[in-house]
mmCIF file of C-alpha atoms in Angstrom:
data_model
loop_
_atom_site.group_PDB
_atom_site.id
_atom_site.type_symbol
_atom_site.label_atom_id
_atom_site.label_comp_id
_atom_site.label_asym_id
_atom_site.label_seq_id
_atom_site.Cartn_x
_atom_site.Cartn_y
_atom_site.Cartn_z
ATOM 1 C CA MET O 25 -33.675 9.137 19.789
ATOM 2 C CA HIS O 26 -36.264 8.971 21.728
ATOM 3 C CA ARG O 27 -38.775 10.934 24.179
ATOM 4 C CA GLY O 28 -38.442 11.359 27.754
ATOM 5 C CA GLU O 29 -36.072 9.858 30.037
ATOM 6 C CA CYS O 30 -33.484 7.328 28.592
ATOM 7 C CA ARG O 31 -33.453 4.356 30.110
ATOM 8 C CA VAL O 32 -30.713 2.405 28.683
ATOM 9 C CA GLY O 33 -28.127 0.747 30.858
ATOM 10 C CA THR O 34 -30.497 1.666 34.285
ATOM 11 C CA GLY O 35 -31.507 -1.728 34.077
ATOM 12 C CA ALA O 36 -35.138 -0.280 34.225
ATOM 13 C CA CYS O 37 -38.361 -1.746 32.202
ATOM 14 C CA PHE O 38 -39.002 0.424 29.338
ATOM 15 C CA GLU O 39 -42.395 0.317 29.471
ATOM 16 C CA CYS O 40 -43.478 1.901 33.284
ATOM 17 C CA GLY O 41 -39.780 2.529 34.245
ATOM 18 C CA GLN O 42 -39.566 -0.008 37.432
ATOM 19 C CA GLN O 43 -37.225 -2.119 38.504
ATOM 20 C CA GLY O 44 -37.062 -5.969 38.495
ATOM 21 C CA HIS O 45 -38.495 -6.611 35.479
ATOM 22 C CA ARG O 46 -38.200 -6.340 31.314
ATOM 23 C CA ALA O 47 -41.085 -4.383 29.224
ATOM 24 C CA MET O 48 -42.097 -7.526 27.552
ATOM 25 C CA ASN O 49 -43.067 -9.077 30.799
ATOM 26 C CA CYS O 50 -44.481 -5.649 32.282
ATOM 27 C CA PRO O 51 -47.644 -5.937 34.121
ATOM 28 C CA ASN O 52 -48.809 -2.434 33.141
ATOM 29 C CA ARG O 53 -48.417 -3.493 29.537
ATOM 30 C CA LYS O 54 -51.135 -2.360 27.574
ATOM 31 C CA VAL O 55 -52.954 -5.203 25.744
ATOM 32 C CA GLU O 56 -56.021 -5.791 23.271
ATOM 33 C CA GLY O 57 -58.300 -8.502 22.206
ATOM 34 C CA ASP O 58 -58.088 -10.138 19.125
ATOM 35 C CA LYS O 59 -60.685 -11.358 16.751
ATOM 36 C CA SER O 60 -61.563 -14.347 18.756
ATOM 37 C CA GLY O 61 -62.093 -12.282 22.021
ATOM 38 C CA ASN O 62 -58.568 -13.966 23.662
ATOM 39 C CA LEU O 63 -56.495 -10.801 24.632
ATOM 40 C CA THR O 64 -53.241 -10.549 22.798
ATOM 41 C CA ASP O 65 -50.184 -8.156 23.084
ATOM 42 C CA LYS O 66 -50.778 -5.236 21.070
ATOM 43 C CA LYS O 67 -46.589 -4.784 19.799
ATOM 44 C CA PRO O 68 -45.861 -7.615 17.355
ATOM 45 C CA LYS O 69 -43.961 -10.758 19.055
ATOM 46 C CA VAL O 70 -40.837 -10.722 17.897
ATOM 47 C CA ASN O 71 -37.485 -13.530 17.866
ATOM 48 C CA ALA O 72 -35.003 -11.200 18.130
ATOM 49 C CA ARG O 73 -34.476 -7.680 19.915
ATOM 50 C CA VAL O 74 -31.364 -5.068 19.903
ATOM 51 C CA HIS O 75 -31.261 -2.012 22.392
ATOM 52 C CA THR O 76 -29.822 0.410 19.357
ATOM 53 C CA MET O 77 -27.682 3.544 20.794
ATOM 54 C CA THR O 78 -25.435 5.976 18.811
ATOM 55 C CA ASP O 79 -21.405 5.435 18.979
ATOM 56 C CA VAL O 80 -21.370 8.093 21.131
ATOM 57 C CA GLU O 81 -24.119 6.857 23.257
ATOM 58 C CA ALA O 82 -21.938 3.782 23.496
ATOM 59 C CA GLU O 83 -18.545 5.596 24.763
ATOM 60 C CA VAL O 84 -19.986 6.857 27.760
ATOM 61 C CA SER O 85 -22.768 3.885 28.730
ATOM 62 C CA GLY O 86 -21.639 1.732 31.265
ATOM 63 C CA ASN O 87 -22.812 -1.557 30.505
ATOM 64 C CA VAL O 88 -21.061 -2.332 27.037
ATOM 65 C CA VAL O 89 -17.966 -1.925 25.056
ATOM 66 C CA THR O 90 -17.106 -0.689 21.820
ATOM 67 C CA GLY O 91 -13.981 -1.626 20.003
ATOM 68 C CA THR O 92 -11.686 -2.447 16.684
ATOM 69 C CA LEU O 93 -11.754 -6.186 15.652
ATOM 70 C CA LEU O 94 -11.359 -8.315 12.382
ATOM 71 C CA ILE O 95 -13.365 -10.205 10.313
ATOM 72 C CA ASN O 96 -12.069 -12.126 7.386
ATOM 73 C CA SER O 97 -8.740 -9.443 8.175
ATOM 74 C CA VAL O 98 -11.340 -6.740 7.956
ATOM 75 C CA PRO O 99 -11.511 -4.040 10.726
ATOM 76 C CA ILE O 100 -14.952 -3.873 11.696
ATOM 77 C CA TYR O 101 -16.108 -1.431 14.653
ATOM 78 C CA MET O 102 -17.980 -3.684 17.045
ATOM 79 C CA LEU O 103 -20.481 -3.230 19.856
ATOM 80 C CA PHE O 104 -20.518 -6.189 22.775
ATOM 81 C CA ASP O 105 -24.027 -5.970 24.365
ATOM 82 C CA CYS O 106 -24.929 -8.274 26.784
ATOM 83 C CA GLY O 107 -28.667 -7.166 26.531
ATOM 84 C CA VAL O 108 -29.076 -8.254 22.411
ATOM 85 C CA SER O 109 -29.851 -11.247 21.897
ATOM 86 C CA HIS O 110 -28.413 -12.306 18.372
ATOM 87 C CA PHE O 111 -25.322 -10.837 16.340
ATOM 88 C CA PHE O 112 -26.067 -8.238 13.526
ATOM 89 C CA VAL O 113 -24.226 -7.026 10.803
ATOM 90 C CA VAL O 114 -24.857 -3.414 8.840
ATOM 91 C CA LYS O 115 -26.261 -4.273 5.519
ATOM 92 C CA ASN O 116 -23.663 -1.349 3.962
ATOM 93 C CA PHE O 117 -20.901 -3.425 5.530
ATOM 94 C CA THR O 118 -21.144 -6.859 4.454
ATOM 95 C CA LYS O 119 -19.699 -5.838 0.660
ATOM 96 C CA TYR O 120 -16.432 -5.187 2.158
ATOM 97 C CA LEU O 121 -16.236 -8.842 3.992
ATOM 98 C CA CYS O 122 -15.877 -10.735 1.064
ATOM 99 C CA ILE O 123 -18.277 -13.299 2.589
ATOM 100 C CA SER O 124 -20.918 -15.554 1.186
ATOM 101 C CA THR O 125 -24.551 -15.370 2.117
ATOM 102 C CA GLU O 126 -27.192 -17.672 3.331
ATOM 103 C CA TRP O 127 -31.116 -16.626 2.588
ATOM 104 C CA THR O 128 -33.276 -17.860 5.205
ATOM 105 C CA ASP O 129 -37.397 -18.568 4.623
ATOM 106 C CA HIS O 130 -37.991 -17.829 8.386
ATOM 107 C CA PRO O 131 -36.619 -14.433 8.769
ATOM 108 C CA TYR O 132 -35.551 -12.631 11.890
ATOM 109 C CA GLN O 133 -38.183 -9.629 13.103
ATOM 110 C CA VAL O 134 -35.709 -7.448 15.528
ATOM 111 C CA ALA O 135 -37.524 -5.216 17.682
ATOM 112 C CA THR O 136 -35.499 -2.106 19.033
ATOM 113 C CA LEU O 137 -35.737 0.605 21.472
ATOM 114 C CA GLY O 138 -38.209 2.581 19.619
ATOM 115 C CA ASN O 139 -40.636 -0.355 18.653
ATOM 116 C CA ARG O 140 -39.658 -0.488 15.134
ATOM 117 C CA ILE O 141 -39.378 -3.682 13.509
ATOM 118 C CA LEU O 142 -36.464 -4.915 11.228
ATOM 119 C CA VAL O 143 -36.382 -8.000 9.094
ATOM 120 C CA SER O 144 -33.889 -9.604 7.892
ATOM 121 C CA HIS O 145 -33.491 -12.834 5.815
ATOM 122 C CA THR O 146 -29.964 -12.905 5.239
ATOM 123 C CA ARG O 147 -27.523 -14.942 7.414
ATOM 124 C CA TYR O 148 -23.512 -14.942 7.673
ATOM 125 C CA PRO O 149 -22.907 -18.446 9.616
ATOM 126 C CA ASN O 150 -19.289 -19.778 11.127
ATOM 127 C CA TYR O 151 -17.539 -16.694 10.607
ATOM 128 C CA ASN O 152 -13.978 -15.770 12.188
ATOM 129 C CA VAL O 153 -13.948 -13.075 14.485
ATOM 130 C CA LYS O 154 -10.039 -11.917 14.846
ATOM 131 C CA LEU O 155 -10.052 -10.769 18.811
ATOM 132 C CA GLU O 156 -6.285 -10.486 20.560
ATOM 133 C CA ASP O 157 -4.896 -13.123 17.938
ATOM 134 C CA ARG O 158 -7.832 -15.724 19.157
ATOM 135 C CA GLY O 159 -10.445 -17.021 16.397
ATOM 136 C CA LEU O 160 -13.645 -16.996 17.422
ATOM 137 C CA GLU O 161 -16.742 -18.542 15.890
ATOM 138 C CA VAL O 162 -19.482 -15.964 15.147
ATOM 139 C CA ASP O 163 -23.066 -16.367 13.284
ATOM 140 C CA LEU O 164 -24.143 -12.640 11.773
ATOM 141 C CA ALA O 165 -27.579 -11.325 11.102
ATOM 142 C CA GLN O 166 -27.783 -7.922 8.949
ATOM 143 C CA ILE O 167 -30.275 -5.411 9.599
ATOM 144 C CA ASN O 168 -29.447 -1.649 8.902
ATOM 145 C CA MET O 169 -27.526 0.017 11.792
ATOM 146 C CA SER O 170 -25.848 3.685 11.359
ATOM 147 C CA ASP O 171 -23.047 3.883 14.139
ATOM 148 C CA PHE O 172 -21.663 0.039 14.134
ATOM 149 C CA ASP O 173 -20.321 -2.461 12.150
ATOM 150 C CA VAL O 174 -21.343 -5.511 14.019
ATOM 151 C CA ILE O 175 -23.177 -5.920 17.352
ATOM 152 C CA LEU O 176 -22.456 -9.170 19.501
ATOM 153 C CA ARG O 177 -24.967 -10.857 21.329
ATOM 154 C CA MET O 178 -25.163 -12.529 24.778
ATOM 155 C CA ASP O 179 -25.343 -16.203 23.908
ATOM 156 C CA TRP O 180 -21.522 -15.739 22.250
ATOM 157 C CA LEU O 181 -20.666 -14.228 25.826
ATOM 158 C CA ALA O 182 -21.856 -16.996 27.575
ATOM 159 C CA ARG O 183 -20.798 -19.642 25.257
ATOM 160 C CA TYR O 184 -17.250 -18.117 25.374
ATOM 161 C CA PHE O 185 -17.546 -17.453 29.182
ATOM 162 C CA ALA O 186 -16.933 -13.534 29.044
ATOM 163 C CA GLN O 187 -17.322 -11.148 31.452
ATOM 164 C CA ILE O 188 -18.052 -7.423 30.443
ATOM 165 C CA ASP O 189 -16.024 -5.065 33.197
ATOM 166 C CA CYS O 190 -17.875 -1.949 32.573
ATOM 167 C CA LYS O 191 -15.872 0.332 34.192
ATOM 168 C CA LYS O 192 -12.830 -0.598 32.683
ATOM 169 C CA LYS O 193 -14.313 -1.104 29.208
ATOM 170 C CA ARG O 194 -12.685 -4.203 28.911
ATOM 171 C CA VAL O 195 -13.940 -8.173 27.886
ATOM 172 C CA LEU O 196 -12.455 -10.917 30.231
ATOM 173 C CA PHE O 197 -12.820 -14.430 28.056
ATOM 174 C CA MET O 198 -11.988 -16.873 30.731
ATOM 175 C CA LYS O 199 -12.868 -20.467 29.270
ATOM 176 C CA PRO O 200 -12.345 -23.428 31.361
ATOM 177 C CA ASN O 201 -9.137 -25.664 30.199
ATOM 178 C CA GLU O 202 -8.311 -22.680 27.803
ATOM 179 C CA LYS O 203 -5.639 -19.814 29.092
ATOM 180 C CA ASP O 204 -7.541 -16.667 29.779
ATOM 181 C CA PHE O 205 -7.464 -13.646 27.739
ATOM 182 C CA SER O 206 -9.049 -9.935 27.183
ATOM 183 C CA TYR O 207 -10.092 -7.460 24.671
ATOM 184 C CA GLN O 208 -9.792 -3.838 25.631
ATOM 185 C CA GLY O 209 -12.054 -1.835 24.226
ATOM 186 C CA ASN O 210 -12.088 2.155 23.665
ATOM 187 C CA VAL O 211 -11.652 4.027 27.014
ATOM 188 C CA GLY O 212 -13.181 7.986 27.059
ATOM 189 C CA ASP O 213 -12.145 9.226 24.310
ATOM 190 C CA ARG O 214 -10.002 7.329 22.438
ATOM 191 C CA LYS O 215 -11.879 6.162 19.225
ATOM 192 C CA ILE O 216 -9.718 4.525 16.268
ATOM 193 C CA HIS O 217 -12.764 3.120 14.561
ATOM 194 C CA LYS O 218 -13.811 6.193 12.234
ATOM 195 C CA LEU O 219 -11.547 8.638 10.526
ATOM 196 C CA PRO O 220 -13.524 11.884 9.832
ATOM 197 C CA LEU O 221 -14.127 12.542 6.346
ATOM 198 C CA LEU O 222 -13.805 16.488 4.885
ATOM 199 C CA SER O 223 -15.797 17.022 1.740
ATOM 200 C CA THR O 224 -13.619 18.827 -1.220
ATOM 201 C CA MET O 225 -14.321 22.451 -0.119
ATOM 202 C CA GLN O 226 -13.409 21.915 3.062
ATOM 203 C CA THR O 227 -10.217 20.280 2.290
ATOM 204 C CA TYR O 228 -9.323 23.079 0.005
ATOM 205 C CA ARG O 229 -10.297 25.440 2.674
ATOM 206 C CA ALA O 230 -8.393 23.658 4.945
ATOM 207 C CA ILE O 231 -4.789 23.412 2.987
ATOM 208 C CA ARG O 232 -5.596 27.637 2.109
ATOM 209 C CA LYS O 233 -5.234 28.054 6.373
ATOM 210 C CA GLY O 234 -2.120 26.364 6.456
ATOM 211 C CA CYS O 235 -2.583 22.939 6.902
ATOM 212 C CA GLU O 236 -0.723 20.070 5.655
ATOM 213 C CA ALA O 237 -2.114 17.660 3.093
ATOM 214 C CA TYR O 238 -0.950 13.838 2.009
ATOM 215 C CA LEU O 239 -1.546 12.145 -0.928
ATOM 216 C CA ALA O 240 -1.630 8.350 -0.059
ATOM 217 C CA TYR O 241 -2.618 5.008 -2.555
ATOM 218 C CA VAL O 242 -2.335 1.412 -2.732
ATOM 219 C CA ILE O 243 -1.021 -0.078 -5.566
ATOM 220 C CA ASP O 244 -1.623 -3.888 -6.321
ATOM 221 C CA THR O 245 2.007 -5.476 -6.240
ATOM 222 C CA GLU O 246 0.961 -8.897 -7.786
ATOM 223 C CA LYS O 247 -0.646 -7.282 -10.663
ATOM 224 C CA GLU O 248 1.161 -7.845 -14.172
ATOM 225 C CA LYS O 249 2.867 -5.787 -16.050
ATOM 226 C CA THR O 250 1.905 -5.304 -19.699
ATOM 227 C CA PRO O 251 4.710 -6.850 -22.136
ATOM 228 C CA LEU O 252 6.221 -3.835 -23.824
ATOM 229 C CA GLU O 253 5.853 -5.521 -27.115
ATOM 230 C CA LYS O 254 1.995 -5.037 -26.264
ATOM 231 C CA ILE O 255 2.090 -1.294 -25.994
ATOM 232 C CA PRO O 256 0.512 0.350 -29.068
ATOM 233 C CA VAL O 257 3.303 2.270 -30.114
ATOM 234 C CA VAL O 258 6.295 -0.358 -29.298
ATOM 235 C CA LYS O 259 4.025 -2.468 -31.491
ATOM 236 C CA ASP O 260 3.721 -0.003 -34.322
ATOM 237 C CA PHE O 261 7.716 0.754 -34.278
ATOM 238 C CA PRO O 262 9.567 -2.151 -33.037
ATOM 239 C CA ASN O 263 12.675 -0.989 -34.623
ATOM 240 C CA VAL O 264 12.780 1.967 -32.856
ATOM 241 C CA PHE O 265 12.326 -0.137 -29.337
ATOM 242 C CA PRO O 266 14.707 -3.130 -29.558
ATOM 243 C CA GLU O 267 15.560 -5.275 -26.287
ATOM 244 C CA GLU O 268 19.187 -4.799 -26.583
ATOM 245 C CA LEU O 269 21.434 -2.565 -28.982
ATOM 246 C CA PRO O 270 22.305 -4.527 -31.984
ATOM 247 C CA GLY O 271 25.872 -3.879 -31.945
ATOM 248 C CA LEU O 272 28.564 -1.216 -32.235
ATOM 249 C CA PRO O 273 26.971 2.381 -33.110
ATOM 250 C CA PRO O 274 27.325 3.563 -36.319
ATOM 251 C CA ASN O 275 30.115 6.410 -37.262
ATOM 252 C CA ARG O 276 28.913 9.868 -35.826
ATOM 253 C CA LYS O 277 30.782 13.182 -36.366
ATOM 254 C CA ILE O 278 31.512 13.741 -32.615
ATOM 255 C CA GLU O 279 33.804 11.043 -31.422
ATOM 256 C CA PHE O 280 34.783 10.565 -27.754
ATOM 257 C CA GLU O 281 38.090 12.122 -26.584
ATOM 258 C CA ILE O 282 40.098 11.614 -23.761
ATOM 259 C CA ASN O 283 42.734 14.062 -23.654
ATOM 260 C CA ILE O 284 45.064 13.814 -20.732
ATOM 261 C CA ILE O 285 47.556 16.410 -19.232
ATOM 262 C CA PRO O 286 50.841 16.512 -21.389
ATOM 263 C CA GLU O 287 54.126 14.198 -20.415
ATOM 264 C CA THR O 288 51.815 12.489 -17.948
ATOM 265 C CA THR O 289 52.526 8.737 -17.762
ATOM 266 C CA PRO O 290 50.151 5.864 -18.273
ATOM 267 C CA ILE O 291 48.328 5.086 -14.777
ATOM 268 C CA SER O 292 47.702 1.443 -13.924
ATOM 269 C CA LYS O 293 45.590 0.086 -10.570
ATOM 270 C CA ILE O 294 45.701 -3.633 -9.545
ATOM 271 C CA PRO O 295 42.477 -5.230 -9.381
ATOM 272 C CA TYR O 296 39.954 -4.628 -6.415
ATOM 273 C CA ARG O 297 39.388 -7.995 -4.394
ATOM 274 C CA MET O 298 35.858 -9.679 -5.172
ATOM 275 C CA ALA O 299 33.487 -12.010 -3.424
ATOM 276 C CA PRO O 300 33.126 -15.166 -5.627
ATOM 277 C CA ALA O 301 29.408 -14.326 -6.303
ATOM 278 C CA GLU O 302 30.541 -11.138 -7.894
ATOM 279 C CA LEU O 303 33.475 -12.853 -9.639
ATOM 280 C CA LYS O 304 31.084 -14.930 -10.700
ATOM 281 C CA LYS O 305 28.388 -12.012 -11.965
ATOM 282 C CA LEU O 306 31.930 -9.850 -13.560
ATOM 283 C CA LYS O 307 32.665 -13.539 -15.722
ATOM 284 C CA GLU O 308 28.719 -13.169 -17.483
ATOM 285 C CA GLN O 309 28.767 -8.864 -17.752
ATOM 286 C CA LEU O 310 32.244 -9.208 -19.210
ATOM 287 C CA GLN O 311 30.726 -12.107 -21.889
ATOM 288 C CA GLU O 312 27.740 -9.834 -22.306
ATOM 289 C CA LEU O 313 29.772 -6.444 -23.323
ATOM 290 C CA LEU O 314 32.292 -8.915 -25.512
ATOM 291 C CA ASP O 315 29.105 -10.265 -27.561
ATOM 292 C CA LYS O 316 27.656 -6.731 -28.092
ATOM 293 C CA LYS O 317 31.228 -6.040 -29.553
ATOM 294 C CA PHE O 318 31.580 -3.010 -26.429
ATOM 295 C CA ILE O 319 34.583 -4.536 -25.411
ATOM 296 C CA ARG O 320 37.650 -6.381 -26.516
ATOM 297 C CA SER O 321 40.955 -7.730 -24.954
ATOM 298 C CA SER O 322 43.838 -5.371 -24.843
ATOM 299 C CA VAL O 323 47.495 -5.054 -24.019
ATOM 300 C CA SER O 324 47.836 -1.289 -22.874
ATOM 301 C CA PRO O 325 49.617 -0.137 -19.881
ATOM 302 C CA TRP O 326 46.857 1.703 -18.853
ATOM 303 C CA SER O 327 44.199 -0.324 -16.367
ATOM 304 C CA ALA O 328 41.635 0.606 -14.075
ATOM 305 C CA PRO O 329 39.854 -1.682 -11.390
ATOM 306 C CA VAL O 330 36.432 -2.886 -11.897
ATOM 307 C CA LEU O 331 33.508 -2.922 -8.765
ATOM 308 C CA PHE O 332 29.916 -3.821 -8.553
ATOM 309 C CA ILE O 333 27.224 -1.329 -7.111
ATOM 310 C CA LYS O 334 24.120 -2.657 -6.045
ATOM 311 C CA LYS O 335 21.373 -1.324 -7.674
ATOM 312 C CA LYS O 336 17.673 -0.413 -6.248
ATOM 313 C CA ASP O 337 16.362 -4.107 -7.587
ATOM 314 C CA GLY O 338 19.298 -5.792 -6.086
ATOM 315 C CA SER O 339 20.845 -6.410 -9.068
ATOM 316 C CA LEU O 340 24.785 -5.593 -9.671
ATOM 317 C CA ARG O 341 26.167 -2.906 -11.867
ATOM 318 C CA LEU O 342 29.656 -3.230 -12.952
ATOM 319 C CA CYS O 343 31.369 -0.052 -12.341
ATOM 320 C CA ILE O 344 34.853 0.993 -13.567
ATOM 321 C CA ASP O 345 36.723 3.479 -10.896
ATOM 322 C CA TYR O 346 38.299 5.640 -13.413
ATOM 323 C CA ARG O 347 38.732 8.725 -10.836
ATOM 324 C CA GLU O 348 42.465 8.653 -11.123
ATOM 325 C CA LEU O 349 42.163 8.795 -15.036
ATOM 326 C CA ASN O 350 39.604 11.563 -14.860
ATOM 327 C CA ARG O 351 42.049 13.374 -12.409
ATOM 328 C CA ILE O 352 45.102 14.121 -15.600
ATOM 329 C CA THR O 353 42.225 14.232 -17.779
ATOM 330 C CA ILE O 354 41.638 17.824 -19.287
ATOM 331 C CA LYS O 355 37.988 18.861 -18.488
ATOM 332 C CA ASN O 356 35.817 19.662 -21.610
ATOM 333 C CA LYS O 357 34.012 22.695 -21.205
ATOM 334 C CA TYR O 358 30.806 22.090 -22.929
ATOM 335 C CA PRO O 359 28.047 23.767 -21.384
ATOM 336 C CA LEU O 360 25.668 21.673 -19.437
ATOM 337 C CA PRO O 361 21.714 22.757 -18.764
ATOM 338 C CA ARG O 362 20.787 24.106 -15.844
ATOM 339 C CA ILE O 363 18.241 22.727 -13.816
ATOM 340 C CA ASP O 364 16.788 25.796 -12.955
ATOM 341 C CA ASP O 365 16.623 26.777 -17.045
ATOM 342 C CA LEU O 366 14.904 23.891 -17.923
ATOM 343 C CA PHE O 367 11.840 24.588 -15.289
ATOM 344 C CA ASP O 368 11.595 28.037 -16.941
ATOM 345 C CA GLN O 369 11.262 26.612 -20.319
ATOM 346 C CA LEU O 370 8.351 24.040 -18.734
ATOM 347 C CA LYS O 371 6.430 27.027 -17.508
ATOM 348 C CA GLY O 372 2.358 27.230 -18.348
ATOM 349 C CA ALA O 373 2.889 23.653 -19.864
ATOM 350 C CA LYS O 374 0.110 20.696 -19.339
ATOM 351 C CA VAL O 375 1.393 17.638 -21.161
ATOM 352 C CA LEU O 376 5.080 16.782 -20.881
ATOM 353 C CA SER O 377 7.147 13.994 -22.555
ATOM 354 C CA LYS O 378 10.495 12.510 -22.680
ATOM 355 C CA ILE O 379 12.846 10.550 -24.823
ATOM 356 C CA ASP O 380 15.368 8.147 -22.929
ATOM 357 C CA LEU O 381 18.033 6.447 -24.728
ATOM 358 C CA ARG O 382 18.751 3.088 -24.045
ATOM 359 C CA SER O 383 22.493 2.845 -22.533
ATOM 360 C CA GLY O 384 22.912 6.068 -24.313
ATOM 361 C CA CYS O 385 26.805 6.458 -23.743
ATOM 362 C CA HIS O 386 27.473 3.161 -25.650
ATOM 363 C CA GLN O 387 25.888 5.111 -28.878
ATOM 364 C CA LEU O 388 29.015 6.776 -28.787
ATOM 365 C CA LYS O 389 32.430 5.159 -30.020
ATOM 366 C CA ILE O 390 35.707 6.099 -28.791
ATOM 367 C CA LYS O 391 38.008 7.873 -30.527
ATOM 368 C CA VAL O 392 40.699 4.856 -31.683
ATOM 369 C CA GLU O 393 44.114 6.461 -30.491
ATOM 370 C CA ASP O 394 41.834 7.072 -27.104
ATOM 371 C CA ILE O 395 40.800 3.692 -27.018
ATOM 372 C CA GLN O 396 43.578 2.464 -24.797
ATOM 373 C CA LYS O 397 42.717 4.833 -22.211
ATOM 374 C CA SER O 398 39.504 3.529 -21.300
ATOM 375 C CA VAL O 399 41.711 -0.175 -20.569
ATOM 376 C CA PHE O 400 39.999 -2.051 -17.049
ATOM 377 C CA ARG O 401 41.728 -4.893 -15.178
ATOM 378 C CA THR O 402 39.994 -8.011 -13.958
ATOM 379 C CA ARG O 403 40.759 -11.124 -12.884
ATOM 380 C CA TYR O 404 40.029 -12.827 -16.002
ATOM 381 C CA GLY O 405 42.060 -10.027 -18.286
ATOM 382 C CA HIS O 406 42.066 -6.651 -19.432
ATOM 383 C CA TYR O 407 39.819 -5.046 -21.760
ATOM 384 C CA GLU O 408 39.420 -1.823 -23.470
ATOM 385 C CA PHE O 409 36.273 -0.052 -24.481
ATOM 386 C CA LEU O 410 35.224 1.161 -28.105
ATOM 387 C CA VAL O 411 32.188 2.760 -26.769
ATOM 388 C CA ILE O 412 32.181 5.560 -23.837
ATOM 389 C CA PRO O 413 31.984 3.712 -20.576
ATOM 390 C CA PHE O 414 29.978 4.627 -17.873
ATOM 391 C CA GLY O 415 32.433 6.684 -15.175
ATOM 392 C CA LEU O 416 34.497 8.838 -17.413
ATOM 393 C CA THR O 417 34.576 12.759 -16.815
ATOM 394 C CA ASN O 418 33.296 14.118 -20.238
ATOM 395 C CA ALA O 419 30.996 11.665 -20.996
ATOM 396 C CA PRO O 420 28.119 13.832 -20.226
ATOM 397 C CA ALA O 421 29.285 16.561 -22.062
ATOM 398 C CA THR O 422 30.307 15.152 -24.862
ATOM 399 C CA PHE O 423 26.913 13.276 -25.121
ATOM 400 C CA MET O 424 25.084 16.655 -24.733
ATOM 401 C CA ASP O 425 26.967 18.029 -27.723
ATOM 402 C CA LEU O 426 25.312 15.064 -29.516
ATOM 403 C CA MET O 427 22.003 15.196 -28.142
ATOM 404 C CA ASN O 428 22.274 19.182 -29.368
ATOM 405 C CA ARG O 429 23.335 18.224 -32.828
ATOM 406 C CA TYR O 430 20.309 15.849 -33.481
ATOM 407 C CA SER O 431 17.838 18.276 -32.205
ATOM 408 C CA ASN O 432 18.914 21.336 -33.648
ATOM 409 C CA ARG O 433 19.097 19.403 -37.168
ATOM 410 C CA ASN O 434 15.777 18.152 -36.758
#
């Protein structure tokens, strides 16, 4: 802000308003004598000059270009101004650049349009500006500005043979023996450098008026996860959090039954074809189930095929196609919980917790006479389950019955 007529971009002298010279060479410039009687300028001598303006003024100015660039992969709001004598970077913005500084004993004295003198002791030498996939070196001096992150000086533009197309808000780079390229700055009202910020009260008010709000956050995917054994609760109760189930579950009051429609003959389906990688994985998972004693070899006339389903993490889950067996199984009518009833029970709750059993279905045995019906066929042989496998129709109802009995008992 300044008084009187704004002469930025007109080419007129800031001292007298005439064309053909700058304020520092103005013949009407006031001078006064020093102690020795010699005439000297009233204004202090400076070794740098910046014609500061606001971002709004820059957008409508005819001799500057604004836009967004990258320095050290950080997006910055840049001003291209051929009337500036040095590179400048905002003091408050340098902490985001993660760049080293250099202290100078010969500070820059920077003069602004309002004759204000800014002193800069800090330099940032030889940093890379990403411009249209080109890396260009830049030296920065630190000053306080409010509307721009970085200002590019005229000698840098000259070094790279740059020309500013003021009408199209474009900077053309035509360095000899190199391919020409250009940078398109902000045109008109197209601003991409800053996001409007709302206060908490403004946000609440906007949401009450029906505006949509979205919550986004950044997570560090490289951050190491805390090992399970280092979590305090797990460390205090290691027997409750085993890496794997220790084998067959104990005998319980409930055993899983597979009651089929009377006079139904055994169903046997041929195995599905598998890729070599799936066959290798099948052999590994069969061995794991055998080691845990969850399955054993079988000669039952019943059999179901197996297949693999890819999980979210890319690993393969072994599944057994029990659809034919489920079709002839008498359904267990034990009531499963209704989702809406569960939500009603949570009304007014502020702290929620959950208990998730490891391989819950594998913690309940199959009734001895029904084990033969759980058989599945693979290329490596027939196997039958001694615990509830995933995929049987009555497994959720039986497991819910078991959980309710334990909950009521405790």
